[in-house]
Coordinates of C-alpha atoms in Angstrom, one line a residue:
M1 CA -3.3 10.1 2.9
L2 CA -6.3 8.9 4.9
V3 CA -6.4 5.6 2.9
L4 CA -2.7 5.2 3.7
V5 CA -3.4 5.7 7.4
L6 CA -6.3 3.2 7.3
V7 CA -4.2 0.5 5.6
S8 CA -1.4 1.1 8.1
A9 CA -3.9 0.8 11.0
L10 CA -5.1 -2.5 9.5
S11 CA -1.6 -3.8 9.3
A12 CA -1.0 -2.8 12.9
A13 CA -4.1 -4.7 14.0
F14 CA -2.6 -7.9 12.6
S15 CA 1.0 -7.1 13.6
I16 CA 3.4 -9.6 14.9
H17 CA 4.7 -6.9 17.3
R18 CA 1.7 -4.8 18.2
G19 CA 3.6 -2.6 20.6
K20 CA 6.1 -1.5 18.0
S21 CA 3.2 -1.0 15.5
L22 CA 1.5 1.2 18.0
E23 CA 4.6 3.5 18.2
A24 CA 4.9 3.5 14.4
M25 CA 1.2 4.4 14.1
L26 CA 1.6 7.3 16.5
N27 CA 4.5 8.6 14.4
L28 CA 2.5 8.2 11.2
L29 CA -0.5 10.1 12.8
A30 CA 1.8 13.0 13.7
I31 CA 3.2 13.2 10.2
T32 CA -0.4 12.9 8.8
G33 CA -1.4 15.9 10.9
L34 CA 1.4 17.9 9.4
F35 CA 0.5 16.8 5.9
L36 CA -3.2 17.7 6.2
A37 CA -2.3 20.9 7.9
A38 CA -0.2 21.9 5.0
V39 CA -2.9 20.8 2.5
T40 CA -5.6 22.9 4.2
C41 CA -3.7 25.9 5.6
V42 CA -1.0 26.8 3.1
R43 CA -2.0 29.3 0.5
G44 CA 0.1 31.5 -1.8
A45 CA 3.8 31.8 -2.6
G46 CA 4.5 33.7 0.6
M47 CA 3.7 30.8 2.9
L48 CA 5.4 28.3 0.6
R49 CA 8.5 30.5 0.7
G50 CA 8.4 30.8 4.5
I51 CA 8.1 27.0 5.1
A52 CA 10.7 26.2 2.5
F53 CA 13.1 28.7 4.0
L54 CA 12.6 27.0 7.5
E55 CA 13.5 23.6 5.9
V56 CA 16.8 25.0 4.6
L57 CA 17.5 26.9 7.8
A58 CA 17.1 23.7 9.8
A59 CA 19.5 21.8 7.5
I60 CA 22.3 24.4 7.9
P61 CA 23.5 23.4 11.4
V62 CA 23.2 19.7 10.4
A63 CA 25.4 20.3 7.4
T64 CA 27.8 22.4 9.4
L65 CA 28.4 19.6 11.9
G66 CA 29.0 17.2 8.9
L67 CA 31.6 19.6 7.4
M68 CA 33.3 20.0 10.8
Q69 CA 33.5 16.2 11.1
H70 CA 35.1 16.0 7.6
F71 CA 37.8 18.6 8.3
R72 CA 38.3 17.5 12.0
P73 CA 37.9 13.7 12.1
E74 CA 38.4 13.8 15.9
L75 CA 34.8 15.1 16.2
L76 CA 33.5 11.8 14.8
P77 CA 32.2 9.3 17.4
A78 CA 34.9 7.0 18.8
A79 CA 35.2 3.6 17.1
N80 CA 32.6 4.4 14.4
S81 CA 32.4 2.2 11.4
Y82 CA 32.6 5.0 8.8
P83 CA 36.0 6.6 8.9
G84 CA 36.4 9.7 6.8
R85 CA 32.6 10.2 6.2
A86 CA 30.4 12.9 7.5
L87 CA 27.8 11.5 9.9
G88 CA 26.2 14.7 11.3
P89 CA 23.8 14.1 14.3
F90 CA 22.5 10.9 12.8
G91 CA 25.6 8.9 13.5
Q92 CA 25.4 7.2 10.0
P93 CA 26.4 8.7 6.6
N94 CA 23.4 7.3 4.6
R95 CA 21.0 8.9 7.0
M96 CA 22.9 12.1 6.9
G97 CA 22.9 12.2 3.1
G98 CA 19.3 11.3 2.9
Y99 CA 18.4 14.3 5.0
I100 CA 20.7 16.8 3.3
V101 CA 19.7 15.7 -0.2
A102 CA 16.0 16.8 0.4
T103 CA 17.0 20.4 1.1
I104 CA 19.3 21.2 -1.8
P105 CA 16.6 21.6 -4.5
V106 CA 14.6 23.7 -2.1
A107 CA 17.6 26.0 -1.4
L108 CA 18.2 26.4 -5.1
A109 CA 14.6 27.2 -5.9
L110 CA 14.6 29.8 -3.0
S111 CA 17.7 31.4 -4.5
F112 CA 15.9 31.7 -7.9
A113 CA 12.8 33.2 -6.2
A114 CA 14.6 35.6 -3.8
Q115 CA 14.4 39.3 -4.6
D116 CA 17.0 40.5 -2.1
R117 CA 20.5 40.1 -3.5
F118 CA 22.0 39.4 -0.1
L119 CA 19.5 36.8 0.7
R120 CA 20.1 35.2 -2.7
A121 CA 23.9 35.2 -2.1
G122 CA 23.3 33.6 1.3
L123 CA 21.1 30.9 -0.2
L124 CA 23.8 30.1 -2.8
V125 CA 26.5 29.9 -0.1
A126 CA 24.1 27.5 1.8
T127 CA 23.6 25.5 -1.3
F128 CA 27.4 25.2 -1.8
G129 CA 27.8 24.0 1.8
L130 CA 24.9 21.5 1.6
V131 CA 26.3 20.0 -1.6
F132 CA 29.8 19.8 -0.1
C133 CA 28.4 18.1 3.0
L134 CA 26.4 15.7 0.8
A135 CA 29.6 14.8 -1.1
V136 CA 31.6 14.0 2.0
T137 CA 29.0 11.6 3.3
Y138 CA 30.2 9.4 0.4
S139 CA 26.7 7.9 0.3
R140 CA 26.0 6.7 -3.2
G141 CA 22.3 6.4 -2.5
A142 CA 22.2 10.0 -1.4
W143 CA 24.1 11.0 -4.6
L144 CA 21.4 9.2 -6.6
G145 CA 18.8 11.2 -4.9
F146 CA 20.8 14.4 -5.5
A147 CA 20.8 13.7 -9.2
A148 CA 17.1 12.9 -9.3
G149 CA 16.2 16.1 -7.4
L150 CA 18.4 18.3 -9.7
L151 CA 16.9 16.5 -12.8
V152 CA 13.4 17.4 -11.7
L153 CA 14.3 21.0 -11.2
A154 CA 16.1 21.2 -14.5
L155 CA 13.2 19.6 -16.4
A156 CA 10.8 22.1 -14.9
L157 CA 13.0 25.0 -16.0
V158 CA 13.3 23.5 -19.6
R159 CA 9.6 22.8 -19.8
W160 CA 8.6 26.3 -18.6
P161 CA 11.3 28.6 -19.8
D162 CA 9.7 31.6 -18.1
L163 CA 10.8 30.1 -14.8
L164 CA 14.5 30.3 -15.8
P165 CA 16.5 32.8 -13.7
R166 CA 18.8 35.4 -15.2
P167 CA 22.0 34.0 -16.8
A168 CA 24.3 35.3 -14.1
L169 CA 22.2 33.8 -11.3
L170 CA 21.9 30.5 -13.3
A171 CA 25.7 30.4 -13.7
A172 CA 26.2 31.1 -9.9
S173 CA 23.8 28.3 -9.1
L174 CA 25.6 25.9 -11.3
A175 CA 28.8 26.8 -9.7
A176 CA 27.4 26.3 -6.2
V177 CA 26.3 22.8 -7.2
T178 CA 29.2 21.6 -9.3
L179 CA 32.3 23.1 -7.5
P180 CA 32.0 20.8 -4.4
V181 CA 31.8 17.8 -6.7
L182 CA 34.8 18.9 -8.8
L183 CA 36.9 19.6 -5.6
L184 CA 36.2 16.1 -4.3
L185 CA 36.1 14.3 -7.7
P186 CA 38.9 11.8 -7.1
S187 CA 37.4 10.5 -3.8
I188 CA 33.9 10.5 -5.4
I189 CA 35.2 8.3 -8.3
S190 CA 36.9 6.0 -5.8
R191 CA 33.7 5.6 -3.9
V192 CA 31.6 4.9 -7.0
E193 CA 33.9 2.2 -8.2
S194 CA 32.5 -1.2 -7.2
R195 CA 35.0 -3.1 -5.1
P196 CA 35.0 -5.5 -2.1
S197 CA 34.9 -4.0 1.4
A198 CA 38.1 -3.4 3.4
A199 CA 37.2 -6.5 5.4
P200 CA 37.1 -5.1 8.9
A201 CA 37.7 -7.3 11.9
W202 CA 34.0 -8.4 12.2
N203 CA 33.9 -9.7 8.6
L204 CA 33.4 -13.4 8.4
P205 CA 33.9 -15.7 5.4
I206 CA 30.1 -15.9 5.0
D207 CA 29.6 -12.1 5.2
P208 CA 28.1 -10.8 1.9
E209 CA 29.6 -7.4 2.5
R210 CA 33.1 -8.8 1.8
E211 CA 32.0 -8.5 -1.8
G212 CA 30.7 -4.9 -1.3
S213 CA 27.6 -3.2 0.1
G214 CA 25.7 -4.2 -3.0
A215 CA 26.0 -7.9 -2.1
M216 CA 24.7 -7.2 1.4
R217 CA 21.8 -5.2 0.1
R218 CA 20.8 -8.1 -2.3
A219 CA 20.8 -10.5 0.7
I220 CA 18.6 -8.2 2.7
W221 CA 16.3 -7.5 -0.3
S222 CA 15.8 -11.3 -0.7
G223 CA 14.7 -11.7 2.9
A224 CA 12.5 -8.6 2.7
L225 CA 10.8 -9.9 -0.4
D226 CA 10.3 -13.4 1.1
A227 CA 8.7 -11.7 4.1
A228 CA 6.3 -9.8 1.8
L229 CA 5.3 -12.9 0.0
H230 CA 4.3 -14.6 3.3
R231 CA 1.9 -11.8 4.1
P232 CA 1.2 -10.1 0.8
A233 CA -2.0 -8.1 1.6
L234 CA -1.3 -6.3 4.9
G235 CA 2.3 -7.3 5.7
Y236 CA 3.7 -8.0 9.2
G237 CA 2.7 -4.7 10.7
I238 CA 3.8 -1.1 10.4
G239 CA 7.2 -0.6 12.1
T240 CA 8.0 -4.4 12.4
F241 CA 10.5 -4.9 9.6
R242 CA 13.2 -6.2 11.9
E243 CA 10.9 -8.9 13.3
A244 CA 9.6 -9.8 9.8
F245 CA 13.1 -10.0 8.4
D246 CA 14.3 -12.2 11.3
R247 CA 11.6 -14.7 10.4
S248 CA 12.1 -14.7 6.7
K249 CA 15.8 -14.0 6.0
G250 CA 18.0 -16.6 4.3
A251 CA 20.5 -19.0 5.7
T252 CA 23.5 -16.8 5.1
M253 CA 21.9 -13.9 7.1
K254 CA 20.8 -16.2 9.9
Q255 CA 24.3 -17.6 10.2
L256 CA 25.8 -14.0 10.0
E257 CA 23.5 -13.0 12.9
A258 CA 24.4 -16.1 15.0
E259 CA 28.2 -15.9 14.4
G260 CA 28.8 -12.2 13.8
G261 CA 25.9 -10.5 15.6
R262 CA 24.8 -8.7 12.5
T263 CA 21.3 -8.4 11.1
A264 CA 19.2 -5.7 9.3
D265 CA 17.0 -3.1 11.0
Q266 CA 15.8 -1.7 7.6
A267 CA 15.1 -3.1 4.2
H268 CA 17.6 -0.7 2.4
N269 CA 14.7 -0.1 0.1
H270 CA 11.8 2.0 1.2
Y271 CA 9.3 0.3 -1.1
L272 CA 10.4 -3.3 0.0
G273 CA 10.1 -2.0 3.5
I274 CA 6.5 -0.8 3.0
L275 CA 5.7 -4.1 1.2
A276 CA 7.0 -6.2 4.1
E277 CA 5.4 -4.1 6.8
R278 CA 2.1 -3.0 5.2
G279 CA 1.7 -5.3 2.2
A280 CA 0.7 -4.6 -1.4
L281 CA -2.3 -2.5 -0.2
G282 CA 0.0 -0.2 1.8
L283 CA 2.5 0.1 -1.1
A284 CA -0.4 0.9 -3.5
A285 CA -1.8 3.6 -1.1
F286 CA 1.7 5.2 -0.9
A287 CA 2.1 5.1 -4.7
V288 CA -1.3 6.7 -5.3
L289 CA -0.7 9.4 -2.7
T290 CA 2.7 10.3 -4.2
A291 CA 1.3 10.3 -7.8
L292 CA -1.6 12.6 -6.9
T293 CA 0.7 15.1 -5.1
L294 CA 3.2 15.1 -7.9
G295 CA 0.3 15.6 -10.3
A296 CA -0.8 18.6 -8.3
A297 CA 2.7 20.0 -8.5
A298 CA 2.6 19.7 -12.3
M299 CA -0.7 21.5 -12.3
A300 CA 0.7 24.3 -10.2
M301 CA 3.8 24.7 -12.4
A302 CA 1.7 24.8 -15.5
S303 CA -0.7 27.4 -14.1
G304 CA -0.5 31.1 -14.8
T305 CA 0.2 32.1 -11.1
Q306 CA 3.3 34.0 -10.0
T307 CA 6.6 32.7 -11.3
M308 CA 8.0 32.8 -7.7
G309 CA 5.5 30.3 -6.5
R310 CA 5.9 28.0 -9.5
V311 CA 9.7 27.9 -9.0
L312 CA 9.2 27.0 -5.3
V313 CA 6.9 24.2 -6.4
A314 CA 9.6 22.9 -8.7
G315 CA 12.1 22.9 -5.9
L316 CA 9.7 21.1 -3.5
A317 CA 9.0 18.5 -6.3
G318 CA 12.7 18.0 -6.7
S319 CA 13.0 17.5 -2.9
V320 CA 10.3 14.8 -3.0
L321 CA 11.8 13.0 -5.9
A322 CA 15.3 13.2 -4.3
L323 CA 13.9 11.4 -1.2
L324 CA 12.0 8.9 -3.3
A325 CA 15.1 8.1 -5.4
H326 CA 17.2 7.7 -2.3
G327 CA 14.5 5.3 -1.0
L328 CA 15.5 2.8 -3.8
V329 CA 18.7 1.9 -1.8
D330 CA 17.8 2.9 1.8
D331 CA 14.8 3.1 4.0
N332 CA 15.6 6.3 5.8
L333 CA 12.1 7.6 5.2
A334 CA 11.0 5.5 8.1
L335 CA 12.9 7.9 10.3
I336 CA 11.1 10.9 11.8
P337 CA 13.3 13.7 10.3
H338 CA 13.2 12.3 6.8
G339 CA 9.6 11.2 6.9
T340 CA 8.6 14.7 8.2
L341 CA 10.4 16.4 5.3
L342 CA 8.7 14.0 2.8
F343 CA 5.2 14.4 4.0
A344 CA 5.4 18.1 4.7
N345 CA 6.6 18.7 1.2
L346 CA 3.9 16.4 -0.2
G347 CA 1.4 18.4 1.7
L348 CA 2.8 21.7 0.3
L349 CA 2.6 20.3 -3.3
A350 CA -1.0 19.2 -2.8
A351 CA -1.8 22.6 -1.5
A352 CA -0.1 24.5 -4.3
P353 CA -2.9 24.5 -6.9
A354 CA -5.7 25.0 -4.3
D355 CA -8.4 27.7 -4.9
R356 CA -7.9 30.6 -2.5
R357 CA -11.7 30.9 -2.0
N358 CA -11.7 27.7 0.0
A359 CA -9.0 29.0 2.4
P360 CA -11.1 30.4 5.3
R361 CA -13.2 27.3 5.8
S362 CA -10.3 24.9 5.4
R363 CA -8.0 26.6 7.8
W364 CA -10.1 25.3 10.7
T365 CA -9.6 21.8 9.4
G366 CA -5.8 22.5 9.2
R367 CA -5.8 23.7 12.8
G368 CA -7.5 20.5 13.8
M369 CA -4.9 18.5 12.0
I370 CA -2.1 20.4 13.8
L371 CA -3.8 19.5 17.1
V372 CA -3.9 15.8 16.0
A373 CA -0.2 16.0 15.1
L374 CA 0.7 17.5 18.5
L375 CA -1.4 14.9 20.4
A376 CA 0.2 12.1 18.5
M377 CA 3.7 13.5 19.1
G378 CA 2.9 13.9 22.8
V379 CA 1.9 10.3 23.1
S380 CA 4.8 9.1 21.0
A381 CA 7.1 11.0 23.4
A382 CA 6.4 8.2 25.9
S383 CA 9.1 6.3 24.1
F384 CA 11.5 9.1 24.9
A385 CA 10.4 9.3 28.5
G386 CA 10.8 5.5 28.8
S387 CA 14.3 5.8 27.4
R388 CA 15.2 8.4 30.0
A389 CA 13.9 6.1 32.8
A390 CA 15.9 3.3 31.3
Q391 CA 19.1 5.4 31.3
A392 CA 18.6 6.2 34.9
A393 CA 18.1 2.5 35.6
S394 CA 21.3 1.6 33.7
V395 CA 23.2 4.0 36.0
D396 CA 21.9 2.1 39.0
A397 CA 22.9 -1.1 37.4
G398 CA 26.4 0.2 36.8
L399 CA 26.7 1.1 40.4
G400 CA 25.6 -2.3 41.5
R401 CA 22.2 -1.3 42.8
A402 CA 20.2 -4.1 41.2
S403 CA 17.0 -3.6 43.1
L404 CA 16.8 0.1 42.1
A405 CA 17.6 -0.9 38.5
V406 CA 14.8 -3.4 38.5
A407 CA 12.4 -0.7 39.7
G408 CA 13.7 1.8 37.1
Y409 CA 13.3 -0.6 34.2
G410 CA 9.9 -1.5 35.5
A411 CA 8.9 2.2 35.3
A412 CA 10.3 2.4 31.8
T413 CA 8.3 -0.6 30.8
R414 CA 5.1 1.0 32.2
I415 CA 5.7 4.2 30.3
A416 CA 6.5 2.5 27.0
P417 CA 5.0 -1.0 27.2
W418 CA 5.8 -1.7 23.6
R419 CA 9.6 -1.7 24.2
D420 CA 10.7 -5.3 24.7
D421 CA 14.3 -4.2 25.4
F422 CA 13.1 -2.6 28.7
A423 CA 11.5 -5.8 29.8
V424 CA 14.7 -7.8 29.0
A425 CA 16.8 -5.3 30.9
R426 CA 14.5 -5.6 33.9
A427 CA 14.8 -9.4 33.8
E428 CA 18.6 -9.3 33.6
Q429 CA 18.8 -6.9 36.6
A430 CA 16.3 -9.1 38.6
E431 CA 18.7 -12.0 38.0
V432 CA 21.6 -9.9 39.4
W433 CA 19.4 -9.0 42.4
A434 CA 18.7 -12.6 43.0
R435 CA 22.4 -13.4 43.0
Q436 CA 23.0 -10.6 45.5
D437 CA 20.2 -11.5 47.9
G438 CA 19.3 -15.1 47.1
S439 CA 15.7 -14.0 46.5
A440 CA 13.4 -16.5 44.8
E441 CA 10.9 -13.7 44.3
A442 CA 13.5 -11.8 42.2
L443 CA 13.9 -14.9 40.0
R444 CA 10.2 -15.1 39.5
D445 CA 10.2 -11.4 38.6
A446 CA 12.9 -12.2 36.0
E447 CA 10.9 -15.0 34.6
A448 CA 7.8 -12.8 34.2
S449 CA 9.8 -10.0 32.6
Y450 CA 11.4 -12.4 30.0
R451 CA 8.0 -13.8 29.2
Q452 CA 6.6 -10.2 28.8
A453 CA 9.5 -9.4 26.4
I454 CA 8.7 -12.6 24.4
Q455 CA 5.0 -11.6 24.3
I456 CA 6.0 -8.2 22.9
N457 CA 8.5 -9.6 20.4
G458 CA 8.4 -13.3 19.6
S459 CA 10.9 -13.0 16.8
D460 CA 14.1 -12.7 19.0
P461 CA 15.7 -16.2 19.7
V462 CA 18.1 -14.7 22.2
T463 CA 15.4 -13.7 24.6
R464 CA 14.0 -17.2 24.6
Q465 CA 17.5 -18.5 25.3
E466 CA 18.0 -16.2 28.3
L467 CA 14.7 -17.4 29.7
A468 CA 15.8 -21.0 29.2
R469 CA 19.1 -20.3 30.9
L470 CA 17.2 -18.8 33.9
Y471 CA 15.3 -22.1 34.3
L472 CA 18.5 -24.2 33.9
A473 CA 20.6 -22.1 36.3
H474 CA 18.0 -22.3 39.2
P475 CA 16.6 -25.9 39.4
D476 CA 16.0 -25.3 43.1
V477 CA 13.4 -22.7 42.3
F478 CA 11.9 -23.9 39.0
G479 CA 12.4 -27.7 39.4
D480 CA 11.8 -30.3 36.7
A481 CA 9.0 -28.1 35.2
G482 CA 11.7 -25.4 34.6
A483 CA 13.9 -27.8 32.6
R484 CA 10.9 -28.8 30.4
S485 CA 10.0 -25.2 29.9
A486 CA 13.7 -24.5 29.0
L487 CA 13.4 -27.2 26.3
V488 CA 10.3 -25.6 24.8
Q489 CA 12.0 -22.2 24.6
L490 CA 15.3 -23.5 23.2
R491 CA 13.5 -25.5 20.5
L492 CA 11.4 -22.4 19.5
A493 CA 14.6 -20.3 19.4
L494 CA 16.4 -22.8 17.2
A495 CA 13.3 -23.0 14.9
Q496 CA 13.8 -19.3 14.3
N497 CA 17.6 -19.5 13.8
P498 CA 19.4 -22.9 14.0
Y499 CA 22.8 -21.4 13.6
Y500 CA 23.3 -20.2 17.2
A501 CA 25.9 -22.5 18.6
E502 CA 25.2 -21.3 22.2
I503 CA 21.5 -22.1 21.9
Q504 CA 22.4 -25.6 20.5
N505 CA 24.7 -26.1 23.5
D506 CA 22.1 -25.0 26.0
L507 CA 19.6 -27.4 24.3
G508 CA 22.1 -30.2 25.0
V509 CA 22.3 -29.1 28.7
A510 CA 18.5 -29.1 29.0
L511 CA 18.3 -32.5 27.4
L512 CA 20.8 -33.9 29.9
R513 CA 18.7 -32.3 32.6
V514 CA 15.6 -34.4 31.5
G515 CA 17.7 -37.5 31.0
D516 CA 18.0 -37.7 27.2
R517 CA 21.7 -38.3 26.8
E518 CA 21.7 -39.3 23.1
E519 CA 19.7 -36.3 22.0
A520 CA 22.0 -34.2 24.2
R521 CA 25.0 -35.6 22.4
R522 CA 23.6 -34.8 19.0
A523 CA 22.8 -31.2 20.2
F524 CA 26.4 -30.8 21.4
G525 CA 27.7 -32.1 18.1
R526 CA 25.7 -29.5 16.2
A527 CA 26.9 -26.8 18.5
A528 CA 30.5 -27.9 18.0
Q529 CA 30.2 -27.1 14.3
G530 CA 29.4 -23.5 15.0
R531 CA 31.8 -20.7 16.0
S532 CA 35.4 -21.7 15.9
D533 CA 36.2 -20.0 19.2
F534 CA 33.3 -21.7 21.1
V535 CA 34.7 -24.6 23.2
D536 CA 31.8 -25.5 25.6
P537 CA 30.2 -28.1 23.3
L538 CA 33.5 -29.8 22.8
L539 CA 34.1 -30.0 26.5
N540 CA 30.5 -31.3 27.1
L541 CA 31.1 -34.0 24.5
A542 CA 34.4 -34.9 26.3
A543 CA 32.6 -35.1 29.6
L544 CA 30.0 -37.4 28.2
A545 CA 32.7 -39.6 26.7
I546 CA 34.5 -39.8 30.0
E547 CA 31.2 -40.8 31.8
S548 CA 30.6 -43.4 29.1
G549 CA 34.1 -44.9 29.6
D550 CA 35.5 -43.9 26.2
P551 CA 38.9 -42.2 26.9
V552 CA 39.9 -42.2 23.2
E553 CA 36.9 -40.1 22.2
A554 CA 37.2 -37.9 25.2
R555 CA 40.9 -37.2 24.5
S556 CA 40.0 -36.3 20.9
W557 CA 37.4 -33.8 22.0
L558 CA 39.7 -32.3 24.5
T559 CA 42.5 -31.9 22.0
R560 CA 40.2 -30.0 19.7
A561 CA 39.0 -27.8 22.6
L562 CA 42.6 -26.9 23.5
E563 CA 43.3 -26.1 19.9
R564 CA 40.5 -23.5 20.1
D565 CA 41.4 -22.3 23.6
P566 CA 44.8 -23.4 24.9
G567 CA 44.1 -21.7 28.3
S568 CA 40.7 -23.3 29.0
A569 CA 40.7 -24.3 32.7
R570 CA 37.8 -26.7 32.3
A571 CA 39.6 -28.5 29.4
H572 CA 42.8 -29.0 31.6
A573 CA 40.6 -30.2 34.5
L574 CA 38.9 -32.7 32.3
L575 CA 42.3 -33.8 30.9
A576 CA 43.5 -34.4 34.4
R577 CA 40.4 -36.3 35.3
L578 CA 40.9 -38.4 32.2
S579 CA 44.5 -39.2 33.2
Q580 CA 43.3 -40.3 36.6

């Protein structure tokens, strides 16, 4: 685990988004503290049982919310993209399934180990509810993890028959696992069948998801692998997958982002995500850590200790394998709830075969690790505090109090300086403030905030475009130097993603500002080939044709513009000018 932390720290040191890597490292340190505390403090089946029971207990309200959403769809968030699927508090079915799947093998193992019949019955009812909730997430990746977790538990029972529960309990456990699946079998079969998506309104002809979620995953995996190949040793930095993917994704995904506003925040494969963020060294460290802890679990199950403890170890091993199998198609282990479950259970497995004689000395180490975890969580909470400050600033912005919003977003940026979205929001509100008061100082503040956001995250072309638009919209403040700076930012943005028609159009405007009409014409031409509902480049080409004395070309561009937007006031004004 310490090697994994060291490799992650090295990747953060060379990160392309050091602020985000800082936040990710704090989260990793918190999880590391929990892992090492489990390794050094947990001894005996009693402590294993207590912690495992807490994991199941925490999952029950989560599953209850998911079941309520299934039976009462009005409880689902409005306008969500997953009709008919349980989302829980995560707002996304794959994340919900990834959390629930880790607790089912633990709940089953606890039911095998429980001595009290009422507690055993309660655990079996909880297992039934967890499996039913997992089924109605309709997450195929979570179902894969469910199968892997149950397989591990079954193999342990077959390998060591003395762990098998009594036949009646075994039959009841099988019923708790299989009945929800049988009740929902038609809808499960329908979900498993490979078919194109329902083509919602945001689907474009280039969208891979029109062929199904598998096609979208393959497109994302290709970009993630390309990112990993560019930085094979230490990756782009822990927590920076989005930025790494934006630099390395293929043409189809770049066009999809530019025209449909869609990209990927995760690799949809935990191992590709690690490879892109922390390189081959990070992936090797994670693989060795996992192999060692699963080896420790095998040692504990093969030992002659109490049957109760060995059954719990089998359940925890099933939980770990369920999470790892789900990681083949989603990267939810990067989330705090899922990552905490994984590393806490890895720590419990590593502690399972430990010699009790070492316990008194090692417990002080464990307490120290708990302190490390709490400190890391406390520092990481700055992100949450910054979000609260940003929410207050957004309220001021909604009420038209731009100056107060600027101050609020400034406070959020100081609390969490790694959040580029806070800096962008401050810049946008500073522009609003300038429009209200005509303040040149506010425009300079907006410029500084945009540049701060670019320094934090240089992979976002839209932030560069917004800075360029600031320069172009206020030549009285920024002058000719502003137009030249706008050119630099727009060219850098298009180098990252050439499919943004709006950025191509803004490049044409900037080129006109510096007097390069021919290059401007070519930029407008490229912009005109973009989104079919975007008329500005056509109108700009028409205006250039009018100024050049070519009415035939101008009328052609205006005709195309009116086909795209018959109500365009600027198109009608240019048509009237052309008639004159």
